[in-house]
Tab-separated table of C-alpha atoms (C1' of nucleotides) in Angstrom:
chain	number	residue	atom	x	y	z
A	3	UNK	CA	0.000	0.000	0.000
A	4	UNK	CA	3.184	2.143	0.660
A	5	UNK	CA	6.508	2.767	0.323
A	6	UNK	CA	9.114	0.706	3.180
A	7	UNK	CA	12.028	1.731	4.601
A	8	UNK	CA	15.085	0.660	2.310
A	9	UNK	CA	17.426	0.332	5.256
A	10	UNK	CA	17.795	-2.342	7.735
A	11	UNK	CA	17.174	-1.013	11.071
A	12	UNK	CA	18.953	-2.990	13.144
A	13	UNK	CA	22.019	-2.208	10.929
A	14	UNK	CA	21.499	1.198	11.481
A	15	UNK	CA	21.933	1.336	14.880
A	16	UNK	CA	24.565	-1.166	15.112
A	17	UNK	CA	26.176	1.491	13.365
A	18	UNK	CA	25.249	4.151	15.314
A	19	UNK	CA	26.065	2.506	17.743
A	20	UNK	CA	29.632	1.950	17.308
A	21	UNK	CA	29.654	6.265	16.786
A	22	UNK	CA	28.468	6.998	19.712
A	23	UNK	CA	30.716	4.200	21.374
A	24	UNK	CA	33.916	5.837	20.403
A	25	UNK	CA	32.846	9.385	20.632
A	26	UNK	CA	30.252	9.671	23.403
A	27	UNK	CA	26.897	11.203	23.202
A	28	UNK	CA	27.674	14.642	22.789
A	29	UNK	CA	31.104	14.230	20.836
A	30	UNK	CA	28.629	12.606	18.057
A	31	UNK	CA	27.419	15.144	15.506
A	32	UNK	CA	24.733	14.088	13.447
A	33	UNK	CA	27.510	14.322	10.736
A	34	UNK	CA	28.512	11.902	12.485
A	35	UNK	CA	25.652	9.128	12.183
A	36	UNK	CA	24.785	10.508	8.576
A	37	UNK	CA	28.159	9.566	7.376
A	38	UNK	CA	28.250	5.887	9.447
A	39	UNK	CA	25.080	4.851	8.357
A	40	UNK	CA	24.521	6.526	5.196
A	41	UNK	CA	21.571	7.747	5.876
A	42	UNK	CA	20.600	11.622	5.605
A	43	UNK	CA	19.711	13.462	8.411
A	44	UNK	CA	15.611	13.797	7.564
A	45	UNK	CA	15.658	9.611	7.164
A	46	UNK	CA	17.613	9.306	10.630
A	47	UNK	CA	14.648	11.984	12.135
A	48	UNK	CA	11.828	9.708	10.334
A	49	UNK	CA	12.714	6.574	11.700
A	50	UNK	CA	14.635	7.151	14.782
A	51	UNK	CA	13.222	10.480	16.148
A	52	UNK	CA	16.020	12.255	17.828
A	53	UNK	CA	19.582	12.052	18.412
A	54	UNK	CA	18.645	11.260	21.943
A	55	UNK	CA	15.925	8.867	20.921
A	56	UNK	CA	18.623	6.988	18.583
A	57	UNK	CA	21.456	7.219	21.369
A	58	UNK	CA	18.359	5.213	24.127
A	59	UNK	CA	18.320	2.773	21.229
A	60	UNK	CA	22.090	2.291	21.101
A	61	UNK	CA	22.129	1.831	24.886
A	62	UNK	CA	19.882	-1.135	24.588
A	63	UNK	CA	21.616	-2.514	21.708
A	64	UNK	CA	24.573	-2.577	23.751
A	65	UNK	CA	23.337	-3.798	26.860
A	66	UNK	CA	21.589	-6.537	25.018
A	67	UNK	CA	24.903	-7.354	23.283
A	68	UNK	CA	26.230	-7.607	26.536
A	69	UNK	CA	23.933	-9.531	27.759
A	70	UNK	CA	24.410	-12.669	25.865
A	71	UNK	CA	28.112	-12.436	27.696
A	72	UNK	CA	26.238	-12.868	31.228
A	73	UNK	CA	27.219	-15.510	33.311
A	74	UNK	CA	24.173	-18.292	32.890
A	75	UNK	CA	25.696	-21.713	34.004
A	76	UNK	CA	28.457	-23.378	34.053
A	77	UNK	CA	32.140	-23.039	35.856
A	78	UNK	CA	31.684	-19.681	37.529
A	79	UNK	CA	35.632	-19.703	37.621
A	80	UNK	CA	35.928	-20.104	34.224
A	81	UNK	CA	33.523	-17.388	33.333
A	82	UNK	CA	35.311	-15.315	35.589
A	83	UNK	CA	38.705	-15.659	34.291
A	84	UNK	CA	37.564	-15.796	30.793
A	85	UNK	CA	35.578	-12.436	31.789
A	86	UNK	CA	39.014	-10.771	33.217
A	87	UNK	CA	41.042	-11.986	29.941
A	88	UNK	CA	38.393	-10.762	27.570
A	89	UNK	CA	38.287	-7.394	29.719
A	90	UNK	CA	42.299	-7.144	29.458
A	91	UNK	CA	42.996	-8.282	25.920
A	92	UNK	CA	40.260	-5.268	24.274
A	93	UNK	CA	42.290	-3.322	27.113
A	94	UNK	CA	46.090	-3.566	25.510
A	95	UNK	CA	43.974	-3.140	21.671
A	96	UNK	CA	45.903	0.404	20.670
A	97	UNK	CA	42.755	0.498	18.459
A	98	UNK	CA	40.091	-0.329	21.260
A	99	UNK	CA	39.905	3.122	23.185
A	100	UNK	CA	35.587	2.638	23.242
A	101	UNK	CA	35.693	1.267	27.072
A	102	UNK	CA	32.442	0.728	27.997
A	103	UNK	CA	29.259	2.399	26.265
A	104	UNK	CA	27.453	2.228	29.824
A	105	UNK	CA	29.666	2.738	31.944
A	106	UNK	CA	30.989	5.761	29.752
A	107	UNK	CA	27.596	6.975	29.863
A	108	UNK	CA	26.993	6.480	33.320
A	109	UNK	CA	30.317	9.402	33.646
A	110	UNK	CA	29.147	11.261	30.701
A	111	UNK	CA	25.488	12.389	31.732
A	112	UNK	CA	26.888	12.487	35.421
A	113	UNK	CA	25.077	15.596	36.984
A	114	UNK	CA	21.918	15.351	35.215
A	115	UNK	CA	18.563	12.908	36.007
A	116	UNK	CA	18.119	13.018	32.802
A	117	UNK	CA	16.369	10.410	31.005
A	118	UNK	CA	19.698	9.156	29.243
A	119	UNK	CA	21.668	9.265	32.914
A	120	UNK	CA	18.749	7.188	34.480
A	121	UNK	CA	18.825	4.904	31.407
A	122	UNK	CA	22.721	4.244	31.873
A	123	UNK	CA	22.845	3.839	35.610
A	124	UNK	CA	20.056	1.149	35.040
A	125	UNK	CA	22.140	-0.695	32.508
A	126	UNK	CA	24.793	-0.405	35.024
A	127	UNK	CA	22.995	-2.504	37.403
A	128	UNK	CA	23.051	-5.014	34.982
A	129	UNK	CA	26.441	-5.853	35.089
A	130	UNK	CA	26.375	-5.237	38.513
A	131	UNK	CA	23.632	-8.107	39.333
A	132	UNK	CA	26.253	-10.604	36.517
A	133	UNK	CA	28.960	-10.074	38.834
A	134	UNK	CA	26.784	-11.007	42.052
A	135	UNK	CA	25.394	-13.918	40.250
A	136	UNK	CA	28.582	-15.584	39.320
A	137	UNK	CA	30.143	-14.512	43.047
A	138	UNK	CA	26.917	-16.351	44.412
A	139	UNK	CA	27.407	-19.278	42.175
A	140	UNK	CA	31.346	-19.778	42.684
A	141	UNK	CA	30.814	-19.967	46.546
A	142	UNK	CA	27.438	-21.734	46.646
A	143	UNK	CA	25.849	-20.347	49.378
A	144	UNK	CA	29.496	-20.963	51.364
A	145	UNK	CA	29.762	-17.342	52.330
A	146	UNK	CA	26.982	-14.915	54.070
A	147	UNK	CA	25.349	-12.160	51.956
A	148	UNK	CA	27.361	-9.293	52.982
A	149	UNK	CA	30.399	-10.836	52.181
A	150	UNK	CA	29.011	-12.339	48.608
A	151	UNK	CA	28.173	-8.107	48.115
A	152	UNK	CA	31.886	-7.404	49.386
A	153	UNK	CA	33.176	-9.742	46.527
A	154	UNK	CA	30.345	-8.092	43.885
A	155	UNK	CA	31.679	-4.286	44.578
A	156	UNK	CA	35.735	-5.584	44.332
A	157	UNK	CA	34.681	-7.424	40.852
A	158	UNK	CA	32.489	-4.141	39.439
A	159	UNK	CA	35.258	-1.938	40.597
A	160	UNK	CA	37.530	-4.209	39.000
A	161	UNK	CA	35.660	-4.449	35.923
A	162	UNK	CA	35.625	-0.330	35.918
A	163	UNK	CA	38.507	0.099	36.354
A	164	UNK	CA	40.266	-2.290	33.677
A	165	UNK	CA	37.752	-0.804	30.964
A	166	UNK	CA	37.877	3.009	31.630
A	167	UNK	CA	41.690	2.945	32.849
A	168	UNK	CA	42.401	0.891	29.862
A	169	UNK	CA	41.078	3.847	27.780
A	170	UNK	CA	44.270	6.083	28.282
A	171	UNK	CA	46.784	3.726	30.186
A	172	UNK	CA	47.487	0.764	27.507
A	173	UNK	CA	49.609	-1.107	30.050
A	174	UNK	CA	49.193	-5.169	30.442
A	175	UNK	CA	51.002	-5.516	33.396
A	176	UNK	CA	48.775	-2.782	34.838
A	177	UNK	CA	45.550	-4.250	33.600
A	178	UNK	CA	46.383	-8.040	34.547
A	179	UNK	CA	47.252	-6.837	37.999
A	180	UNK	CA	43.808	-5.095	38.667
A	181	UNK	CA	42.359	-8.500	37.377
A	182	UNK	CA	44.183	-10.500	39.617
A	183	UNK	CA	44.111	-9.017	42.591
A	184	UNK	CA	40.287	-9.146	42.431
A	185	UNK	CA	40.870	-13.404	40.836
A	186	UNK	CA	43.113	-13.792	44.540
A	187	UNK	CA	39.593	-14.355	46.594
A	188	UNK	CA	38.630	-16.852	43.956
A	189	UNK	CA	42.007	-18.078	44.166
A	190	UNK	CA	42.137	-17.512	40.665
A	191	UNK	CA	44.718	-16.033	38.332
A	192	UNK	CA	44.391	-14.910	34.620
B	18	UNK	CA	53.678	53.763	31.714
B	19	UNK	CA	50.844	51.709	30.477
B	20	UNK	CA	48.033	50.146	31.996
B	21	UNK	CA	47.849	46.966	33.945
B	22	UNK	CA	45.357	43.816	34.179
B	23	UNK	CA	42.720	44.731	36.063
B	24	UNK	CA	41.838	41.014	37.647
B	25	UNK	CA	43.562	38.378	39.727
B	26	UNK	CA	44.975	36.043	37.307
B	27	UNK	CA	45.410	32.840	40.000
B	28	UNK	CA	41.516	33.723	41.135
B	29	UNK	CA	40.297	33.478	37.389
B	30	UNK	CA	42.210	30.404	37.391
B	31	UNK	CA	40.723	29.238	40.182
B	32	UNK	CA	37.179	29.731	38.673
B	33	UNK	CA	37.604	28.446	35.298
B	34	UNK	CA	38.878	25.388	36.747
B	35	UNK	CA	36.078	24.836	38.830
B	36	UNK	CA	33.866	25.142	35.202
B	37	UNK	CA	36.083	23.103	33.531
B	38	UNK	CA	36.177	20.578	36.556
B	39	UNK	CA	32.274	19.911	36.668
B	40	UNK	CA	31.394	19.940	33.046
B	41	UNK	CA	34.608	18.860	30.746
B	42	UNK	CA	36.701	20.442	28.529
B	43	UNK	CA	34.311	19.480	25.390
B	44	UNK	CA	31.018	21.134	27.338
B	45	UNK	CA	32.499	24.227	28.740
B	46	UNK	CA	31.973	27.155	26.790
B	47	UNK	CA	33.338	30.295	26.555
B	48	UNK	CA	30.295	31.615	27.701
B	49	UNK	CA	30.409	29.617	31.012
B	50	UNK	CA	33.936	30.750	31.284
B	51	UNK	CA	32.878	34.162	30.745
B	52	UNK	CA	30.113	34.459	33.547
B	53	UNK	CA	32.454	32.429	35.974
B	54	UNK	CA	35.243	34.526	35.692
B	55	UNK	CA	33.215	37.522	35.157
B	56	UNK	CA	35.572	38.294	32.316
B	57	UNK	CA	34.667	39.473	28.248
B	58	UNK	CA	35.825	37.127	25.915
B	59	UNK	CA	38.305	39.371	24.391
B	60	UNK	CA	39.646	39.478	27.926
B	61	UNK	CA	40.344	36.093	28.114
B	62	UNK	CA	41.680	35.746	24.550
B	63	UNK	CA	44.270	38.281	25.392
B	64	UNK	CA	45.417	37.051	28.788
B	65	UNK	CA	44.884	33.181	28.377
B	66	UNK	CA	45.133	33.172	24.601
B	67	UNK	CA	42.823	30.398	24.154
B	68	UNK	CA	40.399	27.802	25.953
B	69	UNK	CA	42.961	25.003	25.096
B	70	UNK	CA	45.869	26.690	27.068
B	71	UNK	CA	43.452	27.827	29.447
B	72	UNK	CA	42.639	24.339	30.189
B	73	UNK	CA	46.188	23.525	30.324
B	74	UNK	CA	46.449	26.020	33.008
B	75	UNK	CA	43.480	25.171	35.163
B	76	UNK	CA	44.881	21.325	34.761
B	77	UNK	CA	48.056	22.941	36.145
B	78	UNK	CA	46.500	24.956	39.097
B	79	UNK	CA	44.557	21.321	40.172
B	80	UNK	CA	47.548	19.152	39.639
B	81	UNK	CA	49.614	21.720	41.872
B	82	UNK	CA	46.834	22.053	44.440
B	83	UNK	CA	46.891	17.953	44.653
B	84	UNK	CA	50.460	18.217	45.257
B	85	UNK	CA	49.699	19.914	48.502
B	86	UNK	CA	47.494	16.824	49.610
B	87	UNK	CA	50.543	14.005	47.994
B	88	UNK	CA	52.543	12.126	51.443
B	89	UNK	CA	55.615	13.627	52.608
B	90	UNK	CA	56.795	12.034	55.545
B	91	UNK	CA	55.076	10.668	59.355
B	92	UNK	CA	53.114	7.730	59.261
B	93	UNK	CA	51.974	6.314	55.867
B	94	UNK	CA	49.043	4.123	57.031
B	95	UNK	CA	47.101	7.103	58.782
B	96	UNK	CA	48.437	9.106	55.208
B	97	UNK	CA	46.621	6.144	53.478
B	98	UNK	CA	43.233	5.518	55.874
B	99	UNK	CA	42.973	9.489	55.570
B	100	UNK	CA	42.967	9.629	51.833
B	101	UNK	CA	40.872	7.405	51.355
B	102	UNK	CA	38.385	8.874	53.735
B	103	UNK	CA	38.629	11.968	51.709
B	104	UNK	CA	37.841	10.405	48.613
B	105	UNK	CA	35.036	8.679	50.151
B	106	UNK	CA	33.295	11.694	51.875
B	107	UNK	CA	33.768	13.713	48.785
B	108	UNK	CA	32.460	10.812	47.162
B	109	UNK	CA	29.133	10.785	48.760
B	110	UNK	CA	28.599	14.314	48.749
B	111	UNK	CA	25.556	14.658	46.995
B	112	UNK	CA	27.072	18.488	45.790
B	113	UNK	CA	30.153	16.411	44.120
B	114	UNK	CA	29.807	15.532	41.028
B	115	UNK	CA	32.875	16.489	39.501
B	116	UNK	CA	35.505	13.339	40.554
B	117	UNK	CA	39.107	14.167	39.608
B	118	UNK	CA	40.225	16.612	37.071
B	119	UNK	CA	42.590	14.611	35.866
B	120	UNK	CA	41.105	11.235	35.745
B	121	UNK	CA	38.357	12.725	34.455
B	122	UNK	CA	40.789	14.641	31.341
B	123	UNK	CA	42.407	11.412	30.456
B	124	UNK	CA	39.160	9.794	29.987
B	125	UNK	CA	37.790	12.709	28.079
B	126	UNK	CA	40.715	12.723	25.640
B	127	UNK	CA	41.532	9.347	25.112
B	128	UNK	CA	41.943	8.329	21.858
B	129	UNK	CA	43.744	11.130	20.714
B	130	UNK	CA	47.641	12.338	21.410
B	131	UNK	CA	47.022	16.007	21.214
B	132	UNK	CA	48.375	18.435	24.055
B	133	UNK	CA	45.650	18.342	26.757
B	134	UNK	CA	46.047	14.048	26.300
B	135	UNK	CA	49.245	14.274	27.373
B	136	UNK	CA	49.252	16.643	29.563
B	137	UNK	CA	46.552	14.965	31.712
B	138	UNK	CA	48.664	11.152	31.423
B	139	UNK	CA	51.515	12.734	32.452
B	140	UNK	CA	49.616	14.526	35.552
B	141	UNK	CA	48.207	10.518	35.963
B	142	UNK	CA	51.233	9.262	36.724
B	143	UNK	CA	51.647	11.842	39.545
B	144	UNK	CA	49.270	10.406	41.266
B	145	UNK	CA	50.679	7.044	40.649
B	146	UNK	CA	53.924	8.025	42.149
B	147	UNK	CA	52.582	9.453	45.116
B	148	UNK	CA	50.352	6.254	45.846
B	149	UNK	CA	53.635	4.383	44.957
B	150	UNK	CA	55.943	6.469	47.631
B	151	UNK	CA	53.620	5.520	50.222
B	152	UNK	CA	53.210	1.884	49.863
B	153	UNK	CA	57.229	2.410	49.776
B	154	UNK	CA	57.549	3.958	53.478
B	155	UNK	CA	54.625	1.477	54.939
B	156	UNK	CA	56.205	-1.835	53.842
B	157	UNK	CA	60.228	0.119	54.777
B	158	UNK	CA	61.987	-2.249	52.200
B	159	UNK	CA	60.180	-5.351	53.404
B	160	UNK	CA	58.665	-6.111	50.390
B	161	UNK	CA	60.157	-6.279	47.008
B	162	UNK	CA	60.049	-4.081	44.548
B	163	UNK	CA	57.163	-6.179	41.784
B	164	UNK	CA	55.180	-6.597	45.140
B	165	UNK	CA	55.090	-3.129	45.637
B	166	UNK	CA	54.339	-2.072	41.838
B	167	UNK	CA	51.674	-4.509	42.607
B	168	UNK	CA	50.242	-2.757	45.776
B	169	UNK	CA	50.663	0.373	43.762
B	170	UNK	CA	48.032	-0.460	41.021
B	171	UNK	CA	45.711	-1.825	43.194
B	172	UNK	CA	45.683	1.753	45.319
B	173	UNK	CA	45.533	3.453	41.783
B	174	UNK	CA	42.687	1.665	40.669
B	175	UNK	CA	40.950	1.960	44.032
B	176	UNK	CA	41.691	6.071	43.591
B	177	UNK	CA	40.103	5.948	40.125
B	178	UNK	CA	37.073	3.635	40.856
B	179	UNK	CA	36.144	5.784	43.933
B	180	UNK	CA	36.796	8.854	42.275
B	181	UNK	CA	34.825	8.287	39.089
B	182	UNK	CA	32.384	5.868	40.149
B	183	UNK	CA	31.310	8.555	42.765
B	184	UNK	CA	30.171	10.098	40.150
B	185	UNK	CA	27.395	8.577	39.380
B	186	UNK	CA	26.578	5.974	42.394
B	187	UNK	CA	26.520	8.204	45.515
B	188	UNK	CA	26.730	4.875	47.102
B	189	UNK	CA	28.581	4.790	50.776
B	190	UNK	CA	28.754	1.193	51.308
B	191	UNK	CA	30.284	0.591	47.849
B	192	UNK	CA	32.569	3.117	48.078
B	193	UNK	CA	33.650	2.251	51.347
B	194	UNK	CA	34.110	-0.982	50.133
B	195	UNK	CA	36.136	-0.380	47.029
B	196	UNK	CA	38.860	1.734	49.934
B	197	UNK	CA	38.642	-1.559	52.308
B	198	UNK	CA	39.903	-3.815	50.236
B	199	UNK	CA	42.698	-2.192	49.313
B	200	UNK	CA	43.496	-0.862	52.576
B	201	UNK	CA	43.079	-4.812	53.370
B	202	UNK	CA	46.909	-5.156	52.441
B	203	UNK	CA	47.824	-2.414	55.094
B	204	UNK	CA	45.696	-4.313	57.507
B	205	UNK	CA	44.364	-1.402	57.896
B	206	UNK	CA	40.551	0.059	57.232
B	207	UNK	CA	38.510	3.308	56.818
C	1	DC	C1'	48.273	67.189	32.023
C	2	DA	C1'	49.368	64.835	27.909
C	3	DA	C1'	51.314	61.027	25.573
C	4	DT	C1'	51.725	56.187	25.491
C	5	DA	C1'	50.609	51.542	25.719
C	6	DA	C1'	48.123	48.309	27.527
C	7	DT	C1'	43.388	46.207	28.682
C	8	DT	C1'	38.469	45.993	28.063
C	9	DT	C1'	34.431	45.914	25.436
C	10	DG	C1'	30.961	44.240	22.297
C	11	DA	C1'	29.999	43.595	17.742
C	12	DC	C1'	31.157	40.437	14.445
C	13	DC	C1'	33.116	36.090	11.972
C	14	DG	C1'	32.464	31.547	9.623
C	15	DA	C1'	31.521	26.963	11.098
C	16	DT	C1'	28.821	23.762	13.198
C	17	DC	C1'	25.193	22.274	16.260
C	18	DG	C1'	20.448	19.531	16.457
C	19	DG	C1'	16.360	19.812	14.169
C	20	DT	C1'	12.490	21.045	10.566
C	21	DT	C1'	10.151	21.145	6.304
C	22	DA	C1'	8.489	20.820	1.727
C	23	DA	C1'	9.243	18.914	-2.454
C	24	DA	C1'	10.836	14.870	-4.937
C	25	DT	C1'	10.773	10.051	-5.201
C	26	DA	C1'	9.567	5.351	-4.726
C	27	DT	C1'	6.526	1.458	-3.336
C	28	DG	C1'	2.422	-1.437	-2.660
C	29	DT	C1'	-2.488	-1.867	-3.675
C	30	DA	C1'	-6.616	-1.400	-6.314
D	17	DT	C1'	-1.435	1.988	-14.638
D	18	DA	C1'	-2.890	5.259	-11.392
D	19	DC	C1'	-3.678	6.363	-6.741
D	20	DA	C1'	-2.368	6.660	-1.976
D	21	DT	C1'	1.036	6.789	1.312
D	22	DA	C1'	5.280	6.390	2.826
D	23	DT	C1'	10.385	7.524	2.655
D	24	DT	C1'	14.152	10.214	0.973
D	25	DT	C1'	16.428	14.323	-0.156
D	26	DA	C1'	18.534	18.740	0.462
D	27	DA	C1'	17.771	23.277	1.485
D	28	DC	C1'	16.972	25.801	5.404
D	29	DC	C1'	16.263	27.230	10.523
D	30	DG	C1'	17.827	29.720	14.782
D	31	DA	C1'	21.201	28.918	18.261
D	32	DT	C1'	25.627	28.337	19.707
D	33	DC	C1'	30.400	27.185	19.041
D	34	DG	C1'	35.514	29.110	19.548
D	35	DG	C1'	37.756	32.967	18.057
D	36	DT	C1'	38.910	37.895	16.112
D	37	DC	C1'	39.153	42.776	15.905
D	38	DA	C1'	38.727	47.677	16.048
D	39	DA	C1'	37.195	51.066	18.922
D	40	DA	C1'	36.695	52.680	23.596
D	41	DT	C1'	38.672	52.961	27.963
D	42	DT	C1'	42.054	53.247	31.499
D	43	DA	C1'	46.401	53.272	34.071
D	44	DT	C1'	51.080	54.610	34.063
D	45	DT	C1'	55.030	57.506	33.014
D	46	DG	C1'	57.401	61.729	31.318
DNA sequence: CAATAATTTGACCGATCGGTTAAATATGTA
DNA sequence: TACATATTTAACCGATCGGTCAAATTATTG
């Protein structure tokens, strides 16, 4: 009955995606996203809305990429180490400076309630609530709940600190050291 | 014979570092820098000569200001429980939002190798030194050097995660957490 | 007080920002 | 094939960006 959009959506804002990834929200012109998706700036407004709209849809994207990486079953030690090499090896990448899309969020819209800030801070939990998970599987109920939440803050702090520190400070020793001293109370090692 | 600057250069300073400080580099403008300082832009221009060496002196002004705050000499683990305790009530501070300059600089200009990138690395490893001489005068030559490198990164990462992560997850417990565990290898806590 | 040399001021610059709009174009249905 | 309805295109919008500049102002020195 009418004309369809000639574009495949979800390609779109894997593309998008990947802009806003390296460049943050506001360092993304919509330059930007016309010249990584090809699209011209009325099409991105007709399908996606807003820059802001299009940036909530990235978000997802990411955190549902992210998600299939979640700990589900399975070793928990394994996941963990493979988790802390994964984390590392994009770390030491000269061409991987991207961190994490949430968590760079979560410091970009800092200061503001804003609904991209509350969006980013949810996602956050996400990862948060992995790390708990495979903490709460590794010791199977062998250790209270305050010290299972101990163990979740030292493995998101970790985790933080290996992806945004890895932005600027391309060191391995550095990086594998930060991963192992959180892989100690699992008596793990990378 | 001819006239003289009518302003106190270290007080603009001062100011524009506390604009640059809470919103970035990227979303300061001049504008902000012109109602914080008080100054026209043509002021600025002529006694800063631009927002990029501005920057560079505001990054300048914090760095030195840290300086004042870096360990010296007495007792190391009190230098240690106290720092962290700063970093932690300044963490929670509903009012703070602004982390550290220079953490927060390095992050902002990753991925490129321009001026204000390196200057804000190179302030980085300031910090790491000073994290680095104290671990040094705690453990008096009883540990060997690779231990304490090791020591060292885990108190820089614990300095970035509570500084940063502060930012967005006004979070006591966590925080306090994050400063324990590290503080853990003093046996010391908060 | 007058001459000098600096600062201060505000208008102005081109570029870019996110976003809008109307016309051109293309597609599916009758 | 023609209509209806959508998408696509590119010109255009006001606002703001960092930065410049010439004129006005002011402090100092002879």
């Amino acid at each position: 009955m009418t004309r369809t959009t000639d574009f495949d959506r979800d390609e779109m804002i894997d593309k998008a995606m990947n802009v806003f990834w390296n460049k943050g929200y506001e360092g993304t012109s919509m330059r930007d996203l016309m010249e990584s998706t090809g699209l011209q700036k009325g099409s991105i407004y007709n399908s996606f809305e807003s820059k802001e709209n299009l940036f909530l849809l990235c978000l997802e994207r990411y955190a549902s990429n992210s998600r299939s990486f979640h700990y589900k079953e399975g070793d928990p030690g394994m996941y963990l180490q493979n988790f802390f090499r994964r984390l590392v090896k994009e770390g030491v990448d000269k061409k991987f400076v991207k961190g994490c899309l949430v968590m760079n969020s979560c410091l970009e819209f800092s200061g503001d309630e804003k609904i991209l800030s509350r969006k980013a801070k949810i996602l956050f939990t996400a990862t948060e609530k992995n790390l708990r998970n495979v903490a709460e599987a590794f010791f199977n109920s062998s250790k209270s709940t305050s010290e299972i939440k101990k163990i979740q803050v030292n493995l998101v702090a970790a985790a933080f600190s290996i992806r945004e520190i890895s932005k600027f400070k391309k060191d391995k020793d550095f990086l594998v050291q930060i991963a192992n001293n959180v892989l100690k109370e699992f008596n793990l090692r990378i």
